[in-house]
PDB file of N, CA and C in Angstrom:
ATOM      1  N   MET C  65     -43.997 -11.336  24.408  1.00  0.00           N
ATOM      2  CA  MET C  65     -45.359 -11.384  23.921  1.00  0.00           C
ATOM      3  C   MET C  65     -45.983 -12.693  24.417  1.00  0.00           C
ATOM      4  N   ASP C  66     -47.245 -12.643  24.720  1.00  0.00           N
ATOM      5  CA  ASP C  66     -47.946 -13.805  25.246  1.00  0.00           C
ATOM      6  C   ASP C  66     -48.074 -14.899  24.191  1.00  0.00           C
ATOM      7  N   VAL C  67     -47.899 -16.135  24.629  1.00  0.00           N
ATOM      8  CA  VAL C  67     -47.933 -17.273  23.719  1.00  0.00           C
ATOM      9  C   VAL C  67     -49.284 -17.395  23.017  1.00  0.00           C
ATOM     10  N   ARG C  68     -50.369 -17.037  23.675  1.00  0.00           N
ATOM     11  CA  ARG C  68     -51.689 -17.159  23.052  1.00  0.00           C
ATOM     12  C   ARG C  68     -51.878 -16.153  21.920  1.00  0.00           C
ATOM     13  N   ILE C  69     -51.301 -14.979  22.057  1.00  0.00           N
ATOM     14  CA  ILE C  69     -51.372 -13.973  20.986  1.00  0.00           C
ATOM     15  C   ILE C  69     -50.587 -14.463  19.770  1.00  0.00           C
ATOM     16  N   VAL C  70     -49.379 -14.946  20.013  1.00  0.00           N
ATOM     17  CA  VAL C  70     -48.550 -15.434  18.907  1.00  0.00           C
ATOM     18  C   VAL C  70     -49.222 -16.624  18.231  1.00  0.00           C
ATOM     19  N   GLU C  71     -49.789 -17.540  19.023  1.00  0.00           N
ATOM     20  CA  GLU C  71     -50.440 -18.698  18.431  1.00  0.00           C
ATOM     21  C   GLU C  71     -51.667 -18.291  17.601  1.00  0.00           C
ATOM     22  N   THR C  72     -52.389 -17.284  18.058  1.00  0.00           N
ATOM     23  CA  THR C  72     -53.528 -16.784  17.283  1.00  0.00           C
ATOM     24  C   THR C  72     -53.063 -16.224  15.943  1.00  0.00           C
ATOM     25  N   LEU C  73     -51.993 -15.451  15.958  1.00  0.00           N
ATOM     26  CA  LEU C  73     -51.452 -14.905  14.710  1.00  0.00           C
ATOM     27  C   LEU C  73     -50.956 -16.024  13.791  1.00  0.00           C
ATOM     28  N   VAL C  74     -50.353 -17.046  14.370  1.00  0.00           N
ATOM     29  CA  VAL C  74     -49.886 -18.192  13.594  1.00  0.00           C
ATOM     30  C   VAL C  74     -51.066 -18.888  12.921  1.00  0.00           C
ATOM     31  N   MET C  75     -52.160 -19.083  13.656  1.00  0.00           N
ATOM     32  CA  MET C  75     -53.339 -19.735  13.067  1.00  0.00           C
ATOM     33  C   MET C  75     -53.902 -18.922  11.906  1.00  0.00           C
ATOM     34  N   LEU C  76     -53.942 -17.595  12.055  1.00  0.00           N
ATOM     35  CA  LEU C  76     -54.415 -16.740  10.966  1.00  0.00           C
ATOM     36  C   LEU C  76     -53.508 -16.858   9.744  1.00  0.00           C
ATOM     37  N   GLU C  77     -52.216 -16.894   9.979  1.00  0.00           N
ATOM     38  CA  GLU C  77     -51.255 -16.985   8.879  1.00  0.00           C
ATOM     39  C   GLU C  77     -51.354 -18.334   8.173  1.00  0.00           C
ATOM     40  N   ILE C  78     -51.574 -19.396   8.923  1.00  0.00           N
ATOM     41  CA  ILE C  78     -51.752 -20.715   8.308  1.00  0.00           C
ATOM     42  C   ILE C  78     -52.985 -20.707   7.414  1.00  0.00           C
ATOM     43  N   GLY C  79     -54.085 -20.168   7.906  1.00  0.00           N
ATOM     44  CA  GLY C  79     -55.304 -20.103   7.098  1.00  0.00           C
ATOM     45  C   GLY C  79     -55.122 -19.280   5.840  1.00  0.00           C
ATOM     46  N   ASP C  80     -54.469 -18.131   5.966  1.00  0.00           N
ATOM     47  CA  ASP C  80     -54.218 -17.293   4.795  1.00  0.00           C
ATOM     48  C   ASP C  80     -53.300 -18.001   3.806  1.00  0.00           C
ATOM     49  N   GLY C  81     -52.291 -18.689   4.320  1.00  0.00           N
ATOM     50  CA  GLY C  81     -51.376 -19.424   3.451  1.00  0.00           C
ATOM     51  C   GLY C  81     -52.061 -20.544   2.689  1.00  0.00           C
ATOM     52  N   VAL C  82     -52.975 -21.259   3.364  1.00  0.00           N
ATOM     53  CA  VAL C  82     -53.705 -22.343   2.709  1.00  0.00           C
ATOM     54  C   VAL C  82     -54.593 -21.777   1.604  1.00  0.00           C
ATOM     55  N   LEU C  83     -55.324 -20.700   1.897  1.00  0.00           N
ATOM     56  CA  LEU C  83     -56.172 -20.090   0.869  1.00  0.00           C
ATOM     57  C   LEU C  83     -55.339 -19.590  -0.308  1.00  0.00           C
ATOM     58  N   THR C  84     -54.193 -19.010  -0.010  1.00  0.00           N
ATOM     59  CA  THR C  84     -53.312 -18.519  -1.066  1.00  0.00           C
ATOM     60  C   THR C  84     -52.787 -19.668  -1.920  1.00  0.00           C
ATOM     61  N   ALA C  85     -52.432 -20.776  -1.290  1.00  0.00           N
ATOM     62  CA  ALA C  85     -51.902 -21.920  -2.035  1.00  0.00           C
ATOM     63  C   ALA C  85     -52.983 -22.600  -2.886  1.00  0.00           C
ATOM     64  N   LEU C  86     -54.196 -22.691  -2.356  1.00  0.00           N
ATOM     65  CA  LEU C  86     -55.255 -23.395  -3.082  1.00  0.00           C
ATOM     66  C   LEU C  86     -55.957 -22.540  -4.129  1.00  0.00           C
ATOM     67  N   PHE C  87     -56.153 -21.259  -3.820  1.00  0.00           N
ATOM     68  CA  PHE C  87     -56.910 -20.357  -4.698  1.00  0.00           C
ATOM     69  C   PHE C  87     -56.147 -19.040  -4.887  1.00  0.00           C
ATOM     70  N   PRO C  88     -54.990 -19.070  -5.539  1.00  0.00           N
ATOM     71  CA  PRO C  88     -54.150 -17.865  -5.589  1.00  0.00           C
ATOM     72  C   PRO C  88     -54.805 -16.676  -6.282  1.00  0.00           C
ATOM     73  N   VAL C  89     -55.432 -16.906  -7.413  1.00  0.00           N
ATOM     74  CA  VAL C  89     -56.026 -15.794  -8.156  1.00  0.00           C
ATOM     75  C   VAL C  89     -57.253 -15.255  -7.433  1.00  0.00           C
ATOM     76  N   GLU C  90     -58.136 -16.146  -7.021  1.00  0.00           N
ATOM     77  CA  GLU C  90     -59.368 -15.723  -6.366  1.00  0.00           C
ATOM     78  C   GLU C  90     -59.090 -15.029  -5.029  1.00  0.00           C
ATOM     79  N   HIS C  91     -58.187 -15.621  -4.242  1.00  0.00           N
ATOM     80  CA  HIS C  91     -57.889 -15.050  -2.923  1.00  0.00           C
ATOM     81  C   HIS C  91     -57.303 -13.645  -3.044  1.00  0.00           C
ATOM     82  N   TYR C  92     -56.376 -13.450  -3.958  1.00  0.00           N
ATOM     83  CA  TYR C  92     -55.780 -12.122  -4.113  1.00  0.00           C
ATOM     84  C   TYR C  92     -56.743 -11.140  -4.755  1.00  0.00           C
ATOM     85  N   ALA C  93     -57.588 -11.610  -5.662  1.00  0.00           N
ATOM     86  CA  ALA C  93     -58.557 -10.711  -6.303  1.00  0.00           C
ATOM     87  C   ALA C  93     -59.542 -10.139  -5.280  1.00  0.00           C
ATOM     88  N   ARG C  94     -59.884 -10.918  -4.263  1.00  0.00           N
ATOM     89  CA  ARG C  94     -60.811 -10.442  -3.229  1.00  0.00           C
ATOM     90  C   ARG C  94     -60.226  -9.294  -2.413  1.00  0.00           C
ATOM     91  N   TRP C  95     -58.925  -9.210  -2.342  1.00  0.00           N
ATOM     92  CA  TRP C  95     -58.264  -8.181  -1.535  1.00  0.00           C
ATOM     93  C   TRP C  95     -57.670  -7.051  -2.376  1.00  0.00           C
ATOM     94  N   GLU C  96     -58.061  -6.964  -3.625  1.00  0.00           N
ATOM     95  CA  GLU C  96     -57.490  -5.979  -4.537  1.00  0.00           C
ATOM     96  C   GLU C  96     -58.168  -4.617  -4.372  1.00  0.00           C
ATOM     97  N   THR C  97     -57.948  -3.989  -3.242  1.00  0.00           N
ATOM     98  CA  THR C  97     -58.440  -2.651  -2.950  1.00  0.00           C
ATOM     99  C   THR C  97     -57.391  -1.909  -2.139  1.00  0.00           C
ATOM    100  N   GLY C  98     -57.531  -0.629  -2.076  1.00  0.00           N
ATOM    101  CA  GLY C  98     -56.627   0.170  -1.256  1.00  0.00           C
ATOM    102  C   GLY C  98     -55.327   0.505  -1.957  1.00  0.00           C
ATOM    103  N   PRO C  99     -54.382   1.023  -1.193  1.00  0.00           N
ATOM    104  CA  PRO C  99     -53.129   1.507  -1.786  1.00  0.00           C
ATOM    105  C   PRO C  99     -52.202   0.403  -2.284  1.00  0.00           C
ATOM    106  N   TRP C 100     -52.462  -0.839  -1.916  1.00  0.00           N
ATOM    107  CA  TRP C 100     -51.591  -1.938  -2.319  1.00  0.00           C
ATOM    108  C   TRP C 100     -52.078  -2.660  -3.571  1.00  0.00           C
ATOM    109  N   VAL C 101     -53.003  -2.082  -4.319  1.00  0.00           N
ATOM    110  CA  VAL C 101     -53.553  -2.706  -5.541  1.00  0.00           C
ATOM    111  C   VAL C 101     -52.457  -3.146  -6.511  1.00  0.00           C
ATOM    112  N   PRO C 102     -51.451  -2.336  -6.802  1.00  0.00           N
ATOM    113  CA  PRO C 102     -50.425  -2.794  -7.758  1.00  0.00           C
ATOM    114  C   PRO C 102     -49.691  -4.049  -7.288  1.00  0.00           C
ATOM    115  N   VAL C 103     -49.421  -4.158  -6.009  1.00  0.00           N
ATOM    116  CA  VAL C 103     -48.718  -5.334  -5.486  1.00  0.00           C
ATOM    117  C   VAL C 103     -49.610  -6.566  -5.587  1.00  0.00           C
ATOM    118  N   ILE C 104     -50.861  -6.427  -5.181  1.00  0.00           N
ATOM    119  CA  ILE C 104     -51.790  -7.555  -5.231  1.00  0.00           C
ATOM    120  C   ILE C 104     -52.033  -7.980  -6.673  1.00  0.00           C
ATOM    121  N   ALA C 105     -52.162  -7.025  -7.576  1.00  0.00           N
ATOM    122  CA  ALA C 105     -52.365  -7.356  -8.996  1.00  0.00           C
ATOM    123  C   ALA C 105     -51.157  -8.113  -9.539  1.00  0.00           C
ATOM    124  N   TRP C 106     -49.970  -7.719  -9.118  1.00  0.00           N
ATOM    125  CA  TRP C 106     -48.743  -8.383  -9.564  1.00  0.00           C
ATOM    126  C   TRP C 106     -48.764  -9.855  -9.158  1.00  0.00           C
ATOM    127  N   PHE C 107     -49.131 -10.127  -7.907  1.00  0.00           N
ATOM    128  CA  PHE C 107     -49.202 -11.518  -7.440  1.00  0.00           C
ATOM    129  C   PHE C 107     -50.345 -12.276  -8.115  1.00  0.00           C
ATOM    130  N   ARG C 108     -51.485 -11.629  -8.313  1.00  0.00           N
ATOM    131  CA  ARG C 108     -52.631 -12.279  -8.943  1.00  0.00           C
ATOM    132  C   ARG C 108     -52.293 -12.732 -10.355  1.00  0.00           C
ATOM    133  N   GLU C 109     -51.441 -11.999 -11.034  1.00  0.00           N
ATOM    134  CA  GLU C 109     -51.035 -12.339 -12.400  1.00  0.00           C
ATOM    135  C   GLU C 109     -49.984 -13.449 -12.438  1.00  0.00           C
ATOM    136  N   ARG C 110     -49.495 -13.866 -11.286  1.00  0.00           N
ATOM    137  CA  ARG C 110     -48.462 -14.901 -11.198  1.00  0.00           C
ATOM    138  C   ARG C 110     -48.909 -15.990 -10.213  1.00  0.00           C
ATOM    139  N   PRO C 111     -49.884 -16.823 -10.614  1.00  0.00           N
ATOM    140  CA  PRO C 111     -50.441 -17.793  -9.667  1.00  0.00           C
ATOM    141  C   PRO C 111     -49.436 -18.827  -9.162  1.00  0.00           C
ATOM    142  N   GLY C 112     -48.475 -19.223  -9.966  1.00  0.00           N
ATOM    143  CA  GLY C 112     -47.475 -20.191  -9.511  1.00  0.00           C
ATOM    144  C   GLY C 112     -46.638 -19.635  -8.375  1.00  0.00           C
ATOM    145  N   LEU C 113     -46.156 -18.416  -8.556  1.00  0.00           N
ATOM    146  CA  LEU C 113     -45.379 -17.761  -7.504  1.00  0.00           C
ATOM    147  C   LEU C 113     -46.245 -17.526  -6.263  1.00  0.00           C
ATOM    148  N   THR C 114     -47.490 -17.133  -6.477  1.00  0.00           N
ATOM    149  CA  THR C 114     -48.395 -16.881  -5.374  1.00  0.00           C
ATOM    150  C   THR C 114     -48.650 -18.152  -4.572  1.00  0.00           C
ATOM    151  N   ARG C 115     -48.801 -19.283  -5.253  1.00  0.00           N
ATOM    152  CA  ARG C 115     -48.954 -20.567  -4.550  1.00  0.00           C
ATOM    153  C   ARG C 115     -47.722 -20.871  -3.706  1.00  0.00           C
ATOM    154  N   ALA C 116     -46.545 -20.635  -4.262  1.00  0.00           N
ATOM    155  CA  ALA C 116     -45.299 -20.875  -3.525  1.00  0.00           C
ATOM    156  C   ALA C 116     -45.223 -20.000  -2.277  1.00  0.00           C
ATOM    157  N   VAL C 117     -45.655 -18.756  -2.402  1.00  0.00           N
ATOM    158  CA  VAL C 117     -45.677 -17.859  -1.244  1.00  0.00           C
ATOM    159  C   VAL C 117     -46.638 -18.402  -0.187  1.00  0.00           C
ATOM    160  N   GLY C 118     -47.792 -18.902  -0.615  1.00  0.00           N
ATOM    161  CA  GLY C 118     -48.756 -19.475   0.318  1.00  0.00           C
ATOM    162  C   GLY C 118     -48.185 -20.662   1.072  1.00  0.00           C
ATOM    163  N   VAL C 119     -47.507 -21.553   0.361  1.00  0.00           N
ATOM    164  CA  VAL C 119     -46.891 -22.714   1.000  1.00  0.00           C
ATOM    165  C   VAL C 119     -45.793 -22.260   1.967  1.00  0.00           C
ATOM    166  N   ALA C 120     -45.002 -21.279   1.569  1.00  0.00           N
ATOM    167  CA  ALA C 120     -43.948 -20.767   2.446  1.00  0.00           C
ATOM    168  C   ALA C 120     -44.545 -20.147   3.715  1.00  0.00           C
ATOM    169  N   LYS C 121     -45.679 -19.473   3.588  1.00  0.00           N
ATOM    170  CA  LYS C 121     -46.341 -18.898   4.759  1.00  0.00           C
ATOM    171  C   LYS C 121     -46.777 -19.980   5.734  1.00  0.00           C
ATOM    172  N   VAL C 122     -47.333 -21.058   5.212  1.00  0.00           N
ATOM    173  CA  VAL C 122     -47.767 -22.163   6.075  1.00  0.00           C
ATOM    174  C   VAL C 122     -46.558 -22.798   6.766  1.00  0.00           C
ATOM    175  N   VAL C 123     -45.507 -23.070   6.015  1.00  0.00           N
ATOM    176  CA  VAL C 123     -44.306 -23.693   6.589  1.00  0.00           C
ATOM    177  C   VAL C 123     -43.698 -22.795   7.662  1.00  0.00           C
ATOM    178  N   GLY C 124     -43.589 -21.502   7.372  1.00  0.00           N
ATOM    179  CA  GLY C 124     -43.031 -20.573   8.352  1.00  0.00           C
ATOM    180  C   GLY C 124     -43.875 -20.474   9.608  1.00  0.00           C
ATOM    181  N   ALA C 125     -45.196 -20.435   9.438  1.00  0.00           N
ATOM    182  CA  ALA C 125     -46.091 -20.332  10.591  1.00  0.00           C
ATOM    183  C   ALA C 125     -46.025 -21.596  11.451  1.00  0.00           C
ATOM    184  N   VAL C 126     -45.947 -22.753  10.820  1.00  0.00           N
ATOM    185  CA  VAL C 126     -45.826 -23.994  11.581  1.00  0.00           C
ATOM    186  C   VAL C 126     -44.493 -24.030  12.331  1.00  0.00           C
ATOM    187  N   ALA C 127     -43.435 -23.535  11.713  1.00  0.00           N
ATOM    188  CA  ALA C 127     -42.139 -23.478  12.393  1.00  0.00           C
ATOM    189  C   ALA C 127     -42.203 -22.570  13.622  1.00  0.00           C
ATOM    190  N   VAL C 128     -42.883 -21.437  13.489  1.00  0.00           N
ATOM    191  CA  VAL C 128     -43.042 -20.546  14.644  1.00  0.00           C
ATOM    192  C   VAL C 128     -43.849 -21.246  15.733  1.00  0.00           C
ATOM    193  N   ALA C 129     -44.940 -21.915  15.351  1.00  0.00           N
ATOM    194  CA  ALA C 129     -45.768 -22.629  16.327  1.00  0.00           C
ATOM    195  C   ALA C 129     -44.960 -23.693  17.060  1.00  0.00           C
ATOM    196  N   ALA C 130     -44.091 -24.379  16.343  1.00  0.00           N
ATOM    197  CA  ALA C 130     -43.274 -25.425  16.958  1.00  0.00           C
ATOM    198  C   ALA C 130     -42.274 -24.859  17.964  1.00  0.00           C
ATOM    199  N   SER C 131     -41.906 -23.598  17.795  1.00  0.00           N
ATOM    200  CA  SER C 131     -40.910 -22.997  18.691  1.00  0.00           C
ATOM    201  C   SER C 131     -41.526 -22.317  19.912  1.00  0.00           C
ATOM    202  N   LEU C 132     -42.842 -22.291  19.986  1.00  0.00           N
ATOM    203  CA  LEU C 132     -43.504 -21.592  21.088  1.00  0.00           C
ATOM    204  C   LEU C 132     -43.360 -22.345  22.408  1.00  0.00           C
ATOM    205  N   SER C 133     -43.483 -21.590  23.481  1.00  0.00           N
ATOM    206  CA  SER C 133     -43.479 -22.154  24.822  1.00  0.00           C
ATOM    207  C   SER C 133     -44.656 -23.106  24.972  1.00  0.00           C
ATOM    208  N   LYS C 134     -44.499 -24.119  25.774  1.00  0.00           N
ATOM    209  CA  LYS C 134     -45.545 -25.131  25.963  1.00  0.00           C
ATOM    210  C   LYS C 134     -46.602 -24.717  26.985  1.00  0.00           C
ATOM    211  N   SER C 135     -46.371 -23.640  27.714  1.00  0.00           N
ATOM    212  CA  SER C 135     -47.310 -23.227  28.757  1.00  0.00           C
ATOM    213  C   SER C 135     -47.675 -21.754  28.584  1.00  0.00           C
ATOM    214  N   PRO C 136     -48.776 -21.313  29.211  1.00  0.00           N
ATOM    215  CA  PRO C 136     -49.164 -19.898  29.120  1.00  0.00           C
ATOM    216  C   PRO C 136     -48.061 -18.984  29.646  1.00  0.00           C
ATOM    217  N   GLY C 137     -48.017 -17.810  29.102  1.00  0.00           N
ATOM    218  CA  GLY C 137     -46.997 -16.833  29.498  1.00  0.00           C
ATOM    219  C   GLY C 137     -46.245 -16.348  28.282  1.00  0.00           C
ATOM    220  N   PRO C 138     -44.983 -16.031  28.470  1.00  0.00           N
ATOM    221  CA  PRO C 138     -44.186 -15.555  27.339  1.00  0.00           C
ATOM    222  C   PRO C 138     -44.115 -16.598  26.228  1.00  0.00           C
ATOM    223  N   ALA C 139     -44.128 -16.125  24.998  1.00  0.00           N
ATOM    224  CA  ALA C 139     -44.133 -17.027  23.854  1.00  0.00           C
ATOM    225  C   ALA C 139     -42.854 -17.853  23.767  1.00  0.00           C
ATOM    226  N   TRP C 140     -41.754 -17.262  24.120  1.00  0.00           N
ATOM    227  CA  TRP C 140     -40.473 -17.967  24.091  1.00  0.00           C
ATOM    228  C   TRP C 140     -39.783 -17.786  25.420  1.00  0.00           C
ATOM    229  N   GLN C 141     -39.418 -18.883  26.038  1.00  0.00           N
ATOM    230  CA  GLN C 141     -38.699 -18.830  27.311  1.00  0.00           C
ATOM    231  C   GLN C 141     -37.309 -19.404  27.119  1.00  0.00           C
ATOM    232  N   LYS C 142     -36.384 -18.816  27.817  1.00  0.00           N
ATOM    233  CA  LYS C 142     -34.993 -19.273  27.706  1.00  0.00           C
ATOM    234  C   LYS C 142     -34.758 -20.498  28.561  1.00  0.00           C
TER     235      LYS C 142
END
């Protein structure tokens, strides 16, 4: 997969993680539609756990970004 695609996904995940960590109830309430309503409601009712998930998302995304190739092309080169 191209490094720019992976980096774009990483940036989106970092942003989502930050919003989740800072505003867990509000962020999840905005997305409480569709077939996943029970899952989102479960997280919205547990803001501490939701914040932890947000922080874990940011940490994981930064770790992926750190492992990416330094130049355009494949995301990971041997």
